[in-house]
């Protein structure tokens, strides 16, 4: 009886200090689009004229492409607000970011936040994806932070959660958020992303999606005014210079109680189907890993989105050394001559001693270095976000040559072929440079003016004088390696950014956006699809290349599953699920051993017995 009395007192106390107030809920401003800047300026002016608004929440997609210029402009506009404002990034701010999200943090000071206001605790997380296409994802460092924050949050304190994505399976790790929030007195959640006012319920958590600030087909943009009353929160649309519309959504404010229902969770049962495949070890980094680890006889080495390079013992997966940079790492490291070489979002190319992790040299670019390096002889080749592709001496880091005429950000892995270095960018083009001199031989584009169809994450493969790529336009393209002329384009299978080449170079493999892998003959004329095989992996859109080794074809998916198929018999040999986030292109050490990393920061050594 006494415990019940205490609980009632705590409940009364939790709401007795929660007071009435209003805030502005602005989302999807997309500065960089035709009307984004003007629509946001009007909204800022409109908010400034309302004295009863306490603060402003801006819930992602602040910009269109996440460029430094767009971020700077958005900050300049928001800085004109005469009341506090808080922002989080959306997929447009990070997915095509020239800095891998680093510039968002340096511009606004954070990519997640919490503050208390009149008895309520507001909590907001970023939600990716970063640098490439994938499902939305609450970053690993954000869930670590959220654990720490919630641990310090009183059980009775009312909480409001803020995110760009809806907290449903459009986020691959939505359950990591809902499970945590439901341990506290969560009142409701707000989100953007869908560009419309919409009522939601996330596993018993009431939620509201807000309309985009863009005018779209209207003559003026708009946002929401959120009114917090004693026992109800109201959402109402406000268009600049116009009268506040009647509330379209209301949510009761009360102590949160779990509804006792069972909700969808990732299914790992496929691992029981193939018990011959096991993880030798798994290491979980404290931040996202969005690159392919390198390995030597003794070490596994990779970087994470907090700029930390980690080296693990190859046999045990235990940490050996770390090295801290000042920006997120999306560059896949390479090991050569006793050095580990990679780029960082802090604008430097680093070379570390492989054994100790000590810095040997670094070479500065003027913007982030998100591209992955390749080597030929004693020369390192790597692209950066400063519109420059570089060749450096491996031992010293000295520049051998620079090509400074790249349109857009370089984020992928180049191909060395027939005396050329070939790479794409988020500026529409695929480039071929002379390997020794760095002069332009040719550049190619798919005819689209839309930068989002650029061959930036498309890793080229080549044979018989032909380059093959699959850009986000969902077309497999064959290009003459000498001239850059298009030989053929095939869109039958909707292959997107994930391809590979057979060990005998007779076939190009592709991963389609729904269930199937396909093969095309490596011919200079379009012979159509040679074969296709329904693997049954579901909807798929992440860049993760296909690799053949000793008659086995390996690839990963957006939901954390690695597949091994027989490309001749066209049957699945095995599949193994690691977690529920994107599998990066991995290393096939041999036909029974894979080194795999996932976006959620898991690095694992898989073996087939």
XYZ file of C-alpha atoms in Angstrom:
609
model
C 0.000 0.000 0.000
C 2.839 2.353 0.899
C 4.534 1.693 -2.494
C 1.305 2.556 -4.287
C 1.032 5.817 -2.341
C 4.615 6.755 -3.252
C 3.970 5.971 -6.929
C 0.904 8.219 -6.940
C 2.889 11.051 -5.367
C 5.618 10.681 -7.982
C 3.030 10.718 -10.757
C 1.433 13.878 -9.393
C 4.847 15.486 -9.018
C 5.898 14.635 -12.566
C 2.975 16.504 -14.075
C 2.740 19.249 -11.477
C 5.931 20.831 -12.766
C 4.986 20.359 -16.450
C 3.625 23.747 -17.604
C 1.738 25.051 -20.613
C 3.849 26.296 -23.535
C 4.125 26.387 -27.330
C 6.881 25.565 -29.771
C 7.317 25.637 -33.549
C 7.784 22.315 -35.332
C 9.549 22.886 -38.670
C 10.791 20.094 -40.903
C 12.076 19.224 -44.381
C 13.178 22.726 -45.342
C 15.427 21.439 -48.162
C 17.531 24.567 -48.550
C 19.154 24.169 -51.953
C 15.935 23.441 -53.833
C 14.193 26.081 -55.930
C 12.097 27.576 -53.106
C 13.800 26.137 -50.008
C 15.667 29.305 -49.031
C 12.729 31.667 -49.542
C 10.267 29.348 -47.781
C 12.539 29.043 -44.733
C 13.179 32.806 -44.558
C 9.425 33.417 -44.542
C 8.933 30.856 -41.779
C 11.682 32.400 -39.642
C 10.120 35.849 -40.030
C 6.702 34.436 -39.179
C 7.944 32.660 -36.041
C 9.766 35.793 -34.870
C 6.466 37.698 -34.893
C 4.894 35.282 -32.380
C 5.852 36.108 -28.817
C 4.238 33.029 -27.276
C 6.541 30.487 -28.966
C 9.260 29.297 -26.584
C 11.582 27.507 -29.034
C 11.832 25.899 -32.486
C 12.514 22.272 -33.427
C 13.773 21.585 -36.970
C 13.552 17.865 -37.619
C 15.840 17.100 -40.526
C 16.393 17.487 -44.236
C 17.573 20.996 -43.527
C 19.297 20.943 -46.934
C 18.843 19.192 -50.245
C 22.299 17.664 -50.741
C 24.144 18.328 -47.482
C 26.794 20.492 -49.123
C 28.870 22.873 -47.040
C 27.347 25.829 -48.895
C 23.767 24.657 -48.277
C 24.495 24.050 -44.586
C 26.094 27.476 -44.223
C 23.076 29.123 -45.839
C 20.596 27.191 -43.692
C 22.499 28.158 -40.524
C 22.552 31.813 -41.580
C 18.770 31.768 -42.049
C 18.006 29.936 -38.797
C 20.370 32.206 -36.859
C 17.863 35.019 -37.491
C 15.382 33.351 -35.148
C 14.822 35.428 -32.011
C 14.263 32.360 -29.854
C 16.197 29.139 -29.219
C 16.213 26.547 -31.987
C 17.391 22.939 -32.186
C 18.122 20.949 -35.340
C 18.859 17.368 -36.322
C 20.015 16.071 -39.713
C 17.853 14.093 -42.115
C 18.802 11.701 -44.884
C 19.326 14.552 -47.368
C 21.811 16.178 -45.004
C 23.879 12.996 -44.607
C 23.162 10.617 -47.503
C 24.882 12.808 -50.090
C 27.023 14.745 -47.642
C 30.391 15.883 -48.958
C 31.749 15.639 -45.412
C 30.109 12.442 -44.207
C 28.045 14.485 -41.750
C 31.079 16.261 -40.276
C 30.029 19.671 -41.636
C 26.571 19.378 -40.100
C 28.163 18.927 -36.682
C 30.695 21.728 -37.174
C 27.973 24.053 -38.505
C 25.336 23.447 -35.836
C 27.518 22.033 -33.056
C 25.838 18.621 -32.738
C 23.791 15.966 -34.542
C 21.758 14.922 -31.474
C 20.507 16.911 -28.518
C 18.564 16.949 -25.296
C 17.148 19.750 -23.198
C 14.575 20.153 -20.465
C 11.762 22.667 -20.759
C 9.021 23.319 -18.209
C 9.103 19.805 -16.847
C 9.559 17.937 -20.153
C 12.709 16.323 -21.469
C 13.187 16.613 -25.234
C 15.531 14.051 -26.824
C 16.589 13.979 -30.481
C 18.817 11.662 -32.526
C 20.228 11.700 -36.043
C 19.050 8.928 -38.335
C 21.236 8.678 -41.466
C 21.888 7.055 -43.863
C 25.413 8.329 -44.453
C 27.214 8.883 -47.786
C 25.259 6.172 -49.594
C 21.794 4.705 -49.982
C 20.439 2.523 -47.210
C 17.502 2.366 -44.862
C 17.333 5.033 -42.200
C 19.466 4.164 -39.194
C 19.819 5.650 -35.724
C 23.626 5.822 -35.511
C 25.353 3.425 -33.163
C 26.927 6.326 -31.238
C 23.428 7.799 -30.763
C 22.054 4.605 -29.211
C 25.073 4.474 -26.877
C 24.377 8.116 -25.952
C 20.659 7.417 -25.572
C 21.368 4.597 -23.112
C 23.454 6.923 -20.980
C 20.891 9.724 -21.129
C 17.868 7.563 -20.314
C 19.715 6.019 -17.407
C 19.859 9.517 -15.893
C 16.241 10.360 -16.753
C 13.779 9.963 -13.847
C 11.195 7.257 -14.499
C 8.312 9.691 -14.066
C 9.746 12.557 -16.127
C 7.673 13.157 -19.294
C 9.759 12.652 -22.439
C 9.280 13.855 -26.038
C 11.359 12.101 -28.702
C 12.411 13.892 -31.884
C 13.652 12.201 -35.056
C 13.685 12.772 -38.793
C 12.352 9.350 -39.771
C 9.204 7.753 -38.395
C 10.235 5.254 -35.701
C 9.070 2.275 -37.721
C 10.764 -0.164 -40.073
C 11.835 2.660 -42.397
C 14.592 2.766 -39.763
C 16.414 -0.562 -39.777
C 16.933 -0.331 -35.991
C 13.631 1.295 -34.986
C 13.193 -1.264 -32.203
C 16.363 -0.048 -30.472
C 14.584 3.273 -29.964
C 11.067 2.095 -29.138
C 12.311 -0.518 -26.657
C 14.351 2.121 -24.839
C 11.678 4.825 -24.840
C 9.036 2.457 -23.497
C 11.088 2.060 -20.318
C 10.426 5.754 -19.592
C 7.451 8.108 -19.410
C 7.386 8.772 -23.161
C 4.568 11.171 -24.082
C 4.851 11.316 -27.848
C 7.306 11.480 -30.748
C 7.561 13.873 -33.684
C 9.225 13.321 -37.068
C 9.520 14.619 -40.593
C 10.585 12.828 -43.786
C 7.131 12.221 -45.265
C 6.338 15.867 -46.140
C 2.795 15.644 -44.782
C 0.851 16.098 -41.571
C 0.073 12.601 -40.391
C -0.903 10.876 -37.158
C 1.202 7.863 -36.186
C 1.494 5.307 -33.421
C 4.872 3.654 -32.940
C 4.308 0.470 -30.935
C 2.019 2.236 -28.495
C 3.911 5.557 -28.610
C 1.698 8.316 -30.007
C 3.459 10.262 -32.754
C 3.056 13.029 -35.299
C 4.703 13.599 -38.669
C 4.909 17.237 -39.719
C 4.415 18.742 -43.157
C 7.385 19.972 -45.166
C 8.187 23.660 -44.908
C 8.348 23.747 -48.715
C 5.433 25.312 -50.556
C 5.270 22.365 -53.006
C 2.237 23.096 -55.218
C 0.989 25.832 -52.905
C 1.937 29.504 -53.069
C 3.514 29.488 -49.625
C 5.191 27.007 -47.266
C 4.205 26.106 -43.723
C 4.984 24.402 -40.449
C 3.259 23.338 -37.224
C 2.642 25.110 -33.936
C 2.632 22.637 -31.050
C 0.643 23.694 -27.984
C 1.353 21.850 -24.756
C -1.556 22.070 -22.334
C -1.983 20.394 -18.957
C -3.274 17.081 -20.281
C -3.207 17.414 -24.100
C -0.810 18.427 -26.866
C -2.266 20.063 -29.988
C -0.746 20.318 -33.481
C -1.916 23.058 -35.841
C -0.649 24.150 -39.256
C 0.698 27.675 -39.621
C 1.452 29.295 -42.958
C 3.566 32.463 -42.881
C 1.446 35.669 -42.707
C -1.751 33.608 -42.381
C -3.927 32.796 -39.379
C -3.174 29.627 -37.434
C -5.427 26.841 -38.662
C -7.522 24.755 -36.240
C -5.673 21.888 -34.570
C -5.618 18.853 -36.821
C -4.093 16.475 -34.257
C -4.205 16.101 -30.488
C -2.555 13.613 -28.134
C -3.439 13.000 -24.519
C -0.602 13.625 -22.067
C -0.569 10.953 -19.406
C 1.724 8.479 -17.733
C 2.974 6.022 -20.343
C 1.895 2.423 -19.873
C 3.054 -0.390 -22.161
C 0.202 -1.944 -24.078
C 1.477 -5.504 -23.684
C 1.324 -6.255 -27.410
C 3.985 -8.169 -29.331
C 5.614 -6.230 -32.167
C 7.725 -7.099 -35.193
C 11.394 -7.741 -34.571
C 14.230 -8.839 -36.899
C 14.140 -12.566 -37.626
C 17.453 -14.424 -37.229
C 15.982 -17.879 -37.848
C 17.824 -18.157 -41.164
C 20.970 -18.862 -39.126
C 19.379 -22.087 -37.870
C 18.812 -23.167 -41.466
C 22.559 -23.010 -42.134
C 24.211 -24.058 -38.839
C 27.483 -24.782 -40.654
C 28.182 -21.035 -40.831
C 29.309 -19.348 -37.615
C 30.850 -16.119 -36.430
C 34.348 -16.826 -35.142
C 34.075 -13.537 -33.245
C 32.078 -10.303 -33.409
C 33.249 -6.873 -32.273
C 30.754 -4.023 -31.806
C 32.252 -0.580 -32.290
C 30.708 2.401 -30.456
C 29.894 4.131 -33.739
C 28.785 3.261 -37.267
C 31.190 1.415 -39.541
C 30.477 2.307 -43.172
C 33.574 0.978 -44.899
C 35.326 -2.276 -45.705
C 37.886 -3.358 -43.081
C 41.434 -4.186 -44.144
C 43.281 -7.239 -42.860
C 46.793 -8.628 -42.530
C 48.043 -11.870 -41.059
C 47.616 -10.474 -37.550
C 45.189 -7.537 -37.655
C 41.760 -6.336 -38.749
C 41.650 -2.535 -39.217
C 38.731 -0.156 -39.893
C 37.466 3.334 -39.044
C 34.148 4.454 -37.556
C 31.850 7.466 -37.853
C 33.372 9.141 -34.796
C 36.747 9.223 -36.573
C 38.282 6.395 -34.578
C 40.523 3.848 -36.305
C 40.429 0.487 -34.524
C 42.788 -2.453 -34.955
C 41.674 -5.877 -33.733
C 43.511 -9.143 -33.273
C 42.555 -11.212 -36.293
C 42.205 -14.456 -34.322
C 40.282 -13.145 -31.321
C 38.655 -9.868 -32.387
C 40.133 -8.135 -29.331
C 41.287 -4.479 -29.617
C 45.033 -3.962 -30.169
C 45.349 -0.230 -30.866
C 43.296 2.819 -31.803
C 43.996 6.121 -33.539
C 41.699 9.143 -33.337
C 41.079 11.486 -36.262
C 38.861 14.575 -36.137
C 36.207 13.463 -38.621
C 34.023 10.516 -39.580
C 35.739 7.768 -41.571
C 33.936 6.364 -44.624
C 37.132 5.540 -46.478
C 37.985 1.824 -46.611
C 41.591 1.496 -45.392
C 44.307 -0.253 -47.339
C 47.383 -1.998 -45.919
C 50.634 -1.770 -47.850
C 54.353 -1.504 -47.054
C 53.650 -1.807 -43.324
C 51.271 1.159 -43.480
C 47.517 1.552 -43.039
C 46.271 4.319 -45.352
C 42.791 5.908 -45.431
C 40.957 9.210 -45.677
C 39.029 11.046 -42.964
C 36.163 13.502 -42.824
C 38.582 15.913 -41.137
C 40.176 16.559 -44.537
C 43.314 14.462 -44.234
C 44.774 11.328 -45.791
C 46.503 9.318 -43.060
C 49.239 6.698 -43.080
C 49.675 4.810 -39.797
C 52.193 2.227 -38.735
C 50.380 -1.061 -39.207
C 51.742 -2.637 -36.024
C 51.487 0.250 -33.558
C 48.931 2.638 -35.041
C 51.391 5.539 -34.778
C 51.145 8.309 -37.367
C 53.755 8.052 -40.151
C 52.457 10.856 -42.353
C 49.328 12.738 -43.303
C 48.441 14.785 -46.346
C 45.810 17.523 -46.216
C 42.978 18.145 -48.646
C 40.853 21.279 -48.436
C 37.693 19.270 -47.665
C 36.771 15.852 -46.301
C 38.365 12.725 -47.755
C 35.608 10.107 -48.023
C 36.923 8.155 -51.017
C 38.688 4.824 -50.611
C 42.303 4.408 -51.713
C 43.809 2.000 -54.240
C 47.489 1.417 -55.007
C 49.664 0.661 -58.003
C 53.349 0.091 -57.326
C 54.495 2.804 -54.923
C 51.635 5.187 -55.711
C 48.406 5.720 -53.790
C 45.290 7.025 -55.552
C 42.383 8.621 -53.670
C 39.581 11.133 -54.231
C 38.286 13.858 -51.900
C 35.382 16.276 -51.562
C 37.429 19.258 -52.745
C 36.795 18.329 -56.396
C 40.262 16.802 -56.537
C 41.610 13.331 -57.249
C 45.186 12.724 -56.065
C 48.148 10.446 -56.601
C 50.561 10.300 -53.652
C 53.847 8.603 -52.908
C 53.113 5.774 -50.473
C 56.261 6.180 -48.378
C 56.207 9.948 -47.920
C 52.668 11.096 -48.674
C 54.025 13.629 -51.149
C 51.683 14.588 -54.001
C 52.687 13.172 -57.389
C 49.813 14.722 -59.305
C 46.355 16.230 -58.762
C 43.315 16.399 -61.006
C 41.231 19.347 -59.797
C 38.326 19.334 -62.226
C 35.997 16.803 -60.610
C 32.369 17.839 -60.352
C 30.956 16.849 -56.968
C 32.116 14.701 -54.073
C 34.197 11.523 -54.504
C 33.115 8.791 -52.089
C 33.747 5.485 -53.846
C 36.580 3.119 -54.676
C 38.449 3.702 -57.971
C 39.362 1.070 -60.558
C 42.832 0.784 -62.105
C 42.587 -0.594 -65.645
C 44.770 -0.403 -68.766
C 46.877 2.515 -67.542
C 43.874 4.482 -66.318
C 42.334 5.311 -62.953
C 38.534 5.284 -63.207
C 36.132 6.686 -60.590
C 32.762 8.370 -60.190
C 31.451 11.261 -58.102
C 28.235 12.863 -56.874
C 28.616 15.277 -59.771
C 27.060 13.076 -62.489
C 30.269 11.874 -64.146
C 32.523 8.848 -64.350
C 36.129 9.915 -64.978
C 39.100 8.182 -66.594
C 42.520 9.726 -65.890
C 45.979 8.787 -67.080
C 47.462 6.703 -64.267
C 50.923 8.288 -64.472
C 50.152 11.903 -65.326
C 46.642 12.529 -63.993
C 45.326 14.182 -67.140
C 41.721 13.566 -68.215
C 41.294 10.911 -70.902
C 37.496 10.914 -70.903
C 34.453 11.467 -68.745
C 31.035 9.874 -69.067
C 27.553 10.509 -67.726
C 24.220 8.765 -68.042
C 22.444 11.794 -69.496
C 20.591 12.700 -66.306
C 20.928 16.172 -64.821
C 19.869 14.777 -61.440
C 22.955 14.454 -59.222
C 21.268 11.688 -57.225
C 21.695 9.395 -60.238
C 25.461 9.965 -60.258
C 27.854 6.961 -60.389
C 29.415 7.926 -57.042
C 28.962 4.655 -55.159
C 29.106 2.508 -58.290
C 32.335 0.488 -58.126
C 33.412 -0.101 -61.744
C 34.555 -3.510 -63.015
C 36.330 -4.115 -66.326
C 37.402 -6.729 -68.848
C 38.091 -6.971 -72.592
C 38.424 -3.204 -72.987
C 35.022 -2.553 -71.413
C 34.023 -0.808 -68.169
C 30.782 -1.881 -66.450
C 28.909 0.174 -63.856
C 25.464 0.278 -62.234
C 24.549 3.766 -60.989
C 21.417 4.713 -58.979
C 19.576 5.072 -62.306
C 19.108 1.256 -62.100
C 20.758 0.572 -65.437
C 23.744 -1.658 -66.142
C 26.043 0.225 -68.506
C 28.946 -0.947 -70.673
C 31.486 1.763 -71.582
C 34.444 1.628 -73.956
C 37.551 1.830 -71.752
C 39.560 3.787 -74.342
C 37.026 6.363 -75.492
C 34.399 6.590 -72.752
C 31.655 5.954 -75.298
C 28.531 4.103 -74.210
C 28.455 0.618 -75.755
C 25.130 -0.446 -74.297
C 22.722 0.103 -71.411
C 20.331 -2.507 -70.041
C 17.575 -1.754 -67.513
C 15.754 -5.089 -67.559
C 16.761 -6.118 -64.057
C 16.893 -2.806 -62.127
C 20.464 -3.362 -60.909
C 21.428 -0.595 -58.490
C 25.045 0.238 -57.476
C 25.969 -3.379 -56.666
C 27.830 -5.432 -59.247
C 30.769 -7.820 -59.524
C 32.685 -9.798 -62.113
C 33.208 -13.545 -62.348
C 36.685 -14.936 -61.730
C 36.981 -15.915 -65.410
C 35.707 -12.454 -66.481
C 32.962 -13.972 -68.622
C 30.063 -12.540 -66.601
C 29.085 -9.353 -64.813
C 26.894 -9.997 -61.793
C 24.277 -7.605 -60.497
C 22.085 -7.395 -57.403
C 18.552 -6.243 -58.222
C 16.222 -4.234 -56.036
C 13.937 -7.202 -55.429
C 15.103 -10.714 -54.564
C 17.216 -11.570 -57.620
C 20.826 -11.655 -58.670
C 21.445 -11.541 -62.407
C 24.316 -12.166 -64.807
C 25.235 -10.512 -68.107
C 27.845 -11.709 -70.575
C 30.868 -9.429 -70.793
C 30.257 -8.567 -74.416
C 30.480 -5.247 -76.222
C 26.940 -5.606 -77.485
C 23.838 -5.993 -75.343
C 22.862 -9.646 -75.237
C 20.362 -9.135 -72.443
C 20.325 -11.046 -69.181
C 22.278 -14.303 -69.365
C 20.539 -15.719 -66.289
C 18.740 -14.636 -63.151
C 18.219 -16.328 -59.803
C 15.619 -15.513 -57.158
C 17.500 -15.604 -53.861
C 14.558 -14.231 -51.907
C 16.369 -11.517 -49.942
C 13.476 -9.039 -50.385
C 13.646 -5.358 -51.259
C 17.234 -4.185 -51.653
C 18.887 -0.837 -52.401
C 22.261 -0.676 -50.670
C 25.663 -0.614 -52.422
C 27.341 -3.905 -51.501
C 29.268 -5.563 -54.315
C 29.199 -9.204 -55.360
C 32.437 -11.200 -55.065
C 33.181 -14.620 -56.578
C 35.776 -16.962 -55.084
C 36.376 -20.602 -56.037
C 32.979 -21.033 -57.615
C 31.052 -19.313 -54.828
C 29.368 -15.928 -55.179
C 29.075 -13.776 -52.029
C 27.094 -10.604 -51.321
C 25.377 -8.737 -48.482
C 22.047 -6.966 -48.057
C 20.516 -3.989 -46.308
C 19.087 -6.153 -43.517
C 22.421 -7.516 -42.275
C 22.416 -10.837 -44.110
C 25.333 -12.355 -46.032
C 24.551 -14.793 -48.851
C 26.676 -17.420 -50.575
C 25.285 -18.844 -53.810
C 26.459 -21.250 -56.479
C 26.370 -19.174 -59.696
C 26.459 -22.262 -61.945
C 23.769 -24.341 -60.247
C 22.033 -21.108 -59.185
C 21.189 -22.207 -55.706
C 21.777 -20.739 -52.261
C 24.595 -22.537 -50.448
C 24.128 -20.627 -47.193
C 23.013 -17.376 -45.598
C 23.936 -15.808 -42.280
C 22.325 -12.807 -40.584
C 24.664 -10.591 -38.528
C 22.331 -7.791 -37.466
C 19.596 -5.719 -39.117
C 21.616 -2.934 -40.768
C 23.440 -2.615 -44.077
C 26.271 -5.002 -44.878
C 29.165 -3.110 -46.446
C 31.127 -4.604 -49.315
C 33.229 -7.165 -47.474
C 36.503 -9.066 -47.848
C 36.443 -12.678 -49.002
C 39.589 -14.059 -47.383
C 38.957 -17.489 -48.867
C 35.870 -19.367 -49.990
C 35.077 -20.322 -46.399
C 36.130 -17.172 -44.532
C 34.659 -13.671 -44.771
C 35.517 -10.423 -43.004
C 32.262 -8.469 -42.739
C 31.242 -5.095 -41.323
C 27.779 -3.576 -40.933
C 26.591 -0.004 -40.654
C 25.661 -0.466 -36.999
C 29.336 -0.959 -36.170
C 29.559 -4.737 -36.071
C 32.744 -6.273 -37.446
C 32.763 -10.053 -37.619
C 34.798 -12.936 -38.983
C 32.503 -15.563 -40.506
C 33.558 -19.086 -41.317
C 31.904 -22.039 -43.009
C 32.704 -25.411 -41.467
